[in-house]
XYZ file of C-alpha atoms in Angstrom:
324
model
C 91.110 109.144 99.424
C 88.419 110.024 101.977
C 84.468 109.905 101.808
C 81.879 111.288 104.528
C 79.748 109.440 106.443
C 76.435 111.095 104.695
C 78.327 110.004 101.403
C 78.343 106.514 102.843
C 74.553 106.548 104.194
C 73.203 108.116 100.847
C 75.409 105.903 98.497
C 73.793 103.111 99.925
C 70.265 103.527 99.837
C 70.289 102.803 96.140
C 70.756 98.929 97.319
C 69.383 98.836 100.605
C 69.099 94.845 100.483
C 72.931 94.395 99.421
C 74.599 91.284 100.865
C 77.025 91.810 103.718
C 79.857 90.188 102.184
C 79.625 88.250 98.688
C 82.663 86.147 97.331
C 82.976 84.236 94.085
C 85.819 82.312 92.322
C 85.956 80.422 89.110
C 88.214 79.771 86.257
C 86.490 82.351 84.145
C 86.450 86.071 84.741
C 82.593 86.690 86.659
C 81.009 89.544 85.876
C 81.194 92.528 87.953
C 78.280 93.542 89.829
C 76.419 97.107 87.737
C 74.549 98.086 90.739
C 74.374 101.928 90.960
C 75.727 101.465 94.517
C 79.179 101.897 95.189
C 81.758 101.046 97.594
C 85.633 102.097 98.103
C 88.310 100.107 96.824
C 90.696 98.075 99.187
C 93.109 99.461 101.543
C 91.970 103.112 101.009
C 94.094 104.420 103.004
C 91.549 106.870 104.496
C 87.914 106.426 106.067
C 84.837 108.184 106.812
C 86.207 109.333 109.925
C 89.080 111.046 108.308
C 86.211 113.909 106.797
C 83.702 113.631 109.701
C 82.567 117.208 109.224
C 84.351 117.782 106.234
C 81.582 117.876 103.830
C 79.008 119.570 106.810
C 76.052 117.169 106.506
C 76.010 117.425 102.362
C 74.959 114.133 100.726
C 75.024 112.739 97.160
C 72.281 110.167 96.272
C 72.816 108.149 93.445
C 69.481 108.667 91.426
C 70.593 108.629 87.430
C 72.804 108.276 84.844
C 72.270 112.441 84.672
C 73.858 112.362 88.243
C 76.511 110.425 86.864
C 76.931 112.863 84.433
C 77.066 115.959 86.414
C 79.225 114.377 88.668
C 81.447 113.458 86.305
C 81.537 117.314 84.898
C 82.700 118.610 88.317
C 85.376 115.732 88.675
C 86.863 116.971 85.326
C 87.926 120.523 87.229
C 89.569 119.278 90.161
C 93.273 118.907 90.215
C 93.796 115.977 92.743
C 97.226 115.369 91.174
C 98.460 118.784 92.582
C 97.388 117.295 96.025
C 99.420 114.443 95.863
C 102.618 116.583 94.070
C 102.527 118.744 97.602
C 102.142 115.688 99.751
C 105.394 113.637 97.477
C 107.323 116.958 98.134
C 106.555 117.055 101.717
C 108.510 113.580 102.003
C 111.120 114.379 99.613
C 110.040 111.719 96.888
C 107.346 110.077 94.808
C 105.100 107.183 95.714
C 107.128 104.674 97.142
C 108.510 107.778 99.736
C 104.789 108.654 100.840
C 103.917 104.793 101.112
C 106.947 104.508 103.725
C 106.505 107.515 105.828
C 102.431 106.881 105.902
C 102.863 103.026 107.211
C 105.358 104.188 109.681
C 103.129 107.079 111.122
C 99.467 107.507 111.288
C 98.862 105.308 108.403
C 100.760 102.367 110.621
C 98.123 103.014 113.971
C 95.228 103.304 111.518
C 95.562 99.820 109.543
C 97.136 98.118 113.021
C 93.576 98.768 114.407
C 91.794 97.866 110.837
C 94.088 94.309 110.740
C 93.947 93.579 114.691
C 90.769 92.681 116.391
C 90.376 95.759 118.826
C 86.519 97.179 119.058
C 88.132 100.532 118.359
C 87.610 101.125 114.699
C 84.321 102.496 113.260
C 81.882 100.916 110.999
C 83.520 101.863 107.517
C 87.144 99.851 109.002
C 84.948 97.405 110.356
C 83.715 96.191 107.613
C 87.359 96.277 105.509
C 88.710 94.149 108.354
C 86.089 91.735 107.646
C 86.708 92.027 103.618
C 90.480 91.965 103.967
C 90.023 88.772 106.054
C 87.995 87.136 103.426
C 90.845 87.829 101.175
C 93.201 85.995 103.342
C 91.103 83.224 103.638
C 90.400 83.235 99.974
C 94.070 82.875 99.472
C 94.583 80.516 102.060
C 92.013 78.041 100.528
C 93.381 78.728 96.979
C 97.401 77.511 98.329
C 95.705 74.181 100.006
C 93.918 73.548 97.289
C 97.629 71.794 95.820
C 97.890 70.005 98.512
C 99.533 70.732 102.401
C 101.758 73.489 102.951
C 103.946 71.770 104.925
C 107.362 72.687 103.447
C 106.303 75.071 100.752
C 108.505 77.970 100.229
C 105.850 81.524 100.365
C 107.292 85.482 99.915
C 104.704 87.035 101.427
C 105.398 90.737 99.614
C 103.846 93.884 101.442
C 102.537 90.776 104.478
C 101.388 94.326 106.819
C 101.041 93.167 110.454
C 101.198 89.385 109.730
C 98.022 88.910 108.360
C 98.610 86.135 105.821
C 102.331 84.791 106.942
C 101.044 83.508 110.587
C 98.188 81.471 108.907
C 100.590 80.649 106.559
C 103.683 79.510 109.546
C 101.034 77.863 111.045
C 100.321 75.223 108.050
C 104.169 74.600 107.860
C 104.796 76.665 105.000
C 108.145 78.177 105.150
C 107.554 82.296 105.223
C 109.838 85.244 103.885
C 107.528 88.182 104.634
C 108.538 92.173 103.426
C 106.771 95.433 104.007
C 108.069 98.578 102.816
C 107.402 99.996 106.659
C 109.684 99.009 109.659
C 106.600 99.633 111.642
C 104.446 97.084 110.495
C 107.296 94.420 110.162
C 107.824 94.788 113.769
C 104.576 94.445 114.683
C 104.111 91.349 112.422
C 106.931 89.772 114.425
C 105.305 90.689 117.661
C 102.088 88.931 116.699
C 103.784 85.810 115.447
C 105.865 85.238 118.386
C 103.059 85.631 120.433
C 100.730 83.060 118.409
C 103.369 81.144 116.978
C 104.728 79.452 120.088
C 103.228 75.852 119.471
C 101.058 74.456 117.315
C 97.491 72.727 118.024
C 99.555 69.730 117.850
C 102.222 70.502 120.188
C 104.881 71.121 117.336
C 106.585 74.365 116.934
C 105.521 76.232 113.495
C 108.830 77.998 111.715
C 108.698 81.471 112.444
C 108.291 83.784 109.332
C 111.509 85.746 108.246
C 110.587 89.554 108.792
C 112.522 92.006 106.354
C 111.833 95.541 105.834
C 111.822 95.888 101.576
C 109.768 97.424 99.410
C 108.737 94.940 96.062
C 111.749 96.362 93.872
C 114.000 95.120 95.841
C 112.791 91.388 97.027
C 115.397 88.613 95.496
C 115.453 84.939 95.182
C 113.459 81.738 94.696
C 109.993 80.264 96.194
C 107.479 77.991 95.293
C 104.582 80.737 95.693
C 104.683 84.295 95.754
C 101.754 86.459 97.069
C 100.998 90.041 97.396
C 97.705 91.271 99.032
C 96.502 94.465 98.593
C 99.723 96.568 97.594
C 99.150 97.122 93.759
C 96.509 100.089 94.791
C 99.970 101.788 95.780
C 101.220 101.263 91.906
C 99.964 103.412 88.599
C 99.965 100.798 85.872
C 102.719 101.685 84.325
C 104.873 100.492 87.743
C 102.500 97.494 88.433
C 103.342 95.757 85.216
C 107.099 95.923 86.346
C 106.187 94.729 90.200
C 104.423 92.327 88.590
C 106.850 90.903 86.438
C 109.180 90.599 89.252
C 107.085 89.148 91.435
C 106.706 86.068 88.671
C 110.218 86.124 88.084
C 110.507 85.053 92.104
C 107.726 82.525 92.064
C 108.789 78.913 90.711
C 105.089 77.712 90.430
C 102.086 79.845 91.495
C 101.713 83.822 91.973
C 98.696 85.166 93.927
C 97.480 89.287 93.773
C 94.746 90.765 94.902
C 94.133 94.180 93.374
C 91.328 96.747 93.662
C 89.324 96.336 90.772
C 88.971 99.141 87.589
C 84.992 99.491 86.444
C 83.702 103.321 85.701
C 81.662 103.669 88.607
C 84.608 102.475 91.189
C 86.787 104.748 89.448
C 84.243 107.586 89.745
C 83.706 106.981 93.619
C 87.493 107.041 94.153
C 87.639 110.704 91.875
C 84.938 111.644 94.807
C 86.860 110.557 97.911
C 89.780 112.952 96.042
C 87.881 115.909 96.582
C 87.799 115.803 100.424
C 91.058 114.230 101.687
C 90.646 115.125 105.292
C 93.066 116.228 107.761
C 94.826 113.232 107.943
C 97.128 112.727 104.666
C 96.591 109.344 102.926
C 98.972 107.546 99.986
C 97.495 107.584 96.012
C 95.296 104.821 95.325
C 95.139 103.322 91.406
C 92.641 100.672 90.632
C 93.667 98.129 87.726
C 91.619 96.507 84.852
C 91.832 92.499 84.929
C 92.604 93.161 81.209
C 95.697 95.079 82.171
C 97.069 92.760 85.066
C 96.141 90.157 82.745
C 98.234 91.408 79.422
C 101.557 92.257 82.561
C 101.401 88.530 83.529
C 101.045 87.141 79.675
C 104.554 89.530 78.578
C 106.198 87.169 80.952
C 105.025 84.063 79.865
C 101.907 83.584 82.934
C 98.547 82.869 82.826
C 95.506 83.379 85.249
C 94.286 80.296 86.546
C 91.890 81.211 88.925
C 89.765 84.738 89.684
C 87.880 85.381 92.712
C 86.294 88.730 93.738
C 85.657 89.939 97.430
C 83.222 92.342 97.915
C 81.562 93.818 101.393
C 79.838 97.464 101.712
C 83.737 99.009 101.505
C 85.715 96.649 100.588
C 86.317 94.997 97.002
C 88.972 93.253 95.590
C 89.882 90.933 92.674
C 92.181 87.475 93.823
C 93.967 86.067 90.865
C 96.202 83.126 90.701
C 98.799 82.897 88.115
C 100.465 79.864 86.455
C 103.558 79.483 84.271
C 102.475 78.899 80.719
């Protein structure tokens, strides 16, 4: 999924006053925002600068429901699917093969950059930095809000470069962290061991355990399970499995963040499909709180707490689950 920069600029002017970064959390579902502005989903694993050029200085402004319309009339003859067939093939699998081999090659230098706190990203990875990091701290604040860490068991499933499992180390919880790619669990370990050496009061956190899994495949027993960001990788179909497996590893609480289904998110995602750029990126699905919400009921869960994230490209629904 890729967008132009024009796209970006034009999108945009619909809501030129929009707030930088806007997050909310209750224990009843908020309503999502029905601006006609847009934004991407999280972790598209593509940005503007992948189709700098791409487009050749054509924009789209978002000026009525006609547009929508229209737009959606073109969307209806393009065969994105066939895309992503050619690009499965190319790996010799399905999703879970193009996840692996993206993380491990360009995708793994692009989202090291996007995670890390290097000035060398643009203003479109910018800004997800900053929205991914509000989810972290979103879920950080929702795990204290029990009490200390200290002791807690955490999986960490799909924990990229160490984002959430170092904060996590560093309040005593006790981490198992997975990622599908061998790249990003080694660079996770890097970054602990390099900010993990002593605490701000002299003690020594417990490093996090650093496996290379992908979800299917994660086993045994912790107090909380979370997974950030990963379910974009899943059609439905697959995330209700990954998420009843996830539960079925959590004794008490289960965190997800997930980009968010409405029409118009969907429709801006359709659009990125049309120019993928020169750099190949994985499939990105966007669930309905309905749906994740029906997956964690079949297994006897219930949401406790919602949240949503939202900066200029970034936007993501936290939910924390509960056994009934």
């Amino acid at each position: 999924m890729a967008f132009s920069s024009s796209l970006w600029s034009s999108l945009f002017v619909a809501n030129p006053n929009r707030t930088a970064i806007s997050t909310r959390f209750s224990h009843k579902p908020p309503k999502l925002p029905l601006s006609p502005a847009f934004a991407i989903p999280p972790l598209s694993t593509a940005t503007a600068a992948d189709v700098s050029g791409a487009i050749d200085g054509t924009t789209i402004a978002v000026v009525s429901g006609g547009f929508v319309a229209a737009l959606a009339a073109v969307l209806s003859l393009t065969d994105p699917e066939r895309r992503r067939q050619l690009q499965a093939e190319e790996v010799g699998g399905g999703d879970k093969e193009v996840v692996r081999e993206y993380f491990n090659n360009s995708g793994f230098q692009r989202w090291k950059k996007i995670y890390g706190d290097t000035d060398e990203v643009n203003r479109v990875q910018r800004d997800i930095r900053l929205g991914h990091a509000k989810t972290v701290e979103n879920t950080l604040s929702m795990l204290k809000d029990e009490g200390s860490l200290q002791g807690v068991t955490v999986c960490d499933a799909g924990c990229g470069t160490g984002s959430l499992s170092i904060p996590l180390a560093k309040e005593g919880a006790v981490v198992f962290a997975s990622d599908i790619s061998a790249a990003m669990v080694a660079e996770a370990e890097k970054q602990a061991k390099e900010q993990l050496a002593t605490s701000e009061d002299g003690s020594v956190p417990v490093m996090p355990k650093f496996v290379v899994k992908d979800l299917e495949s994660l086993d045994g027993k912790y107090d909380t399970v979370v997974c950030l960001d990963v379910l974009i990788h899943y059609p439905q179909h697959k995330a209700d499995g990954m998420i009843a497996h996830l539960a079925s590893l959590a004794n008490n609480r289960l965190i997800l963040s997930f980009a968010p289904k409405t029409f118009y998110y969907d429709l801006l995602k359709r659009v990125g499909e049309l120019f993928p750029g020169p750099s190949k990126a994985t499939r990105a699905y966007l669930h309905s709180e309905a749906d994740v919400e029906r997956a964690l009921q079949k297994v006897g869960w219930t949401i406790r707490k919602r949240g949503l994230t939202t900066t200029q490209f970034y936007f993501a629904r936290l939910i924390e689950a509960v056994p009934m």
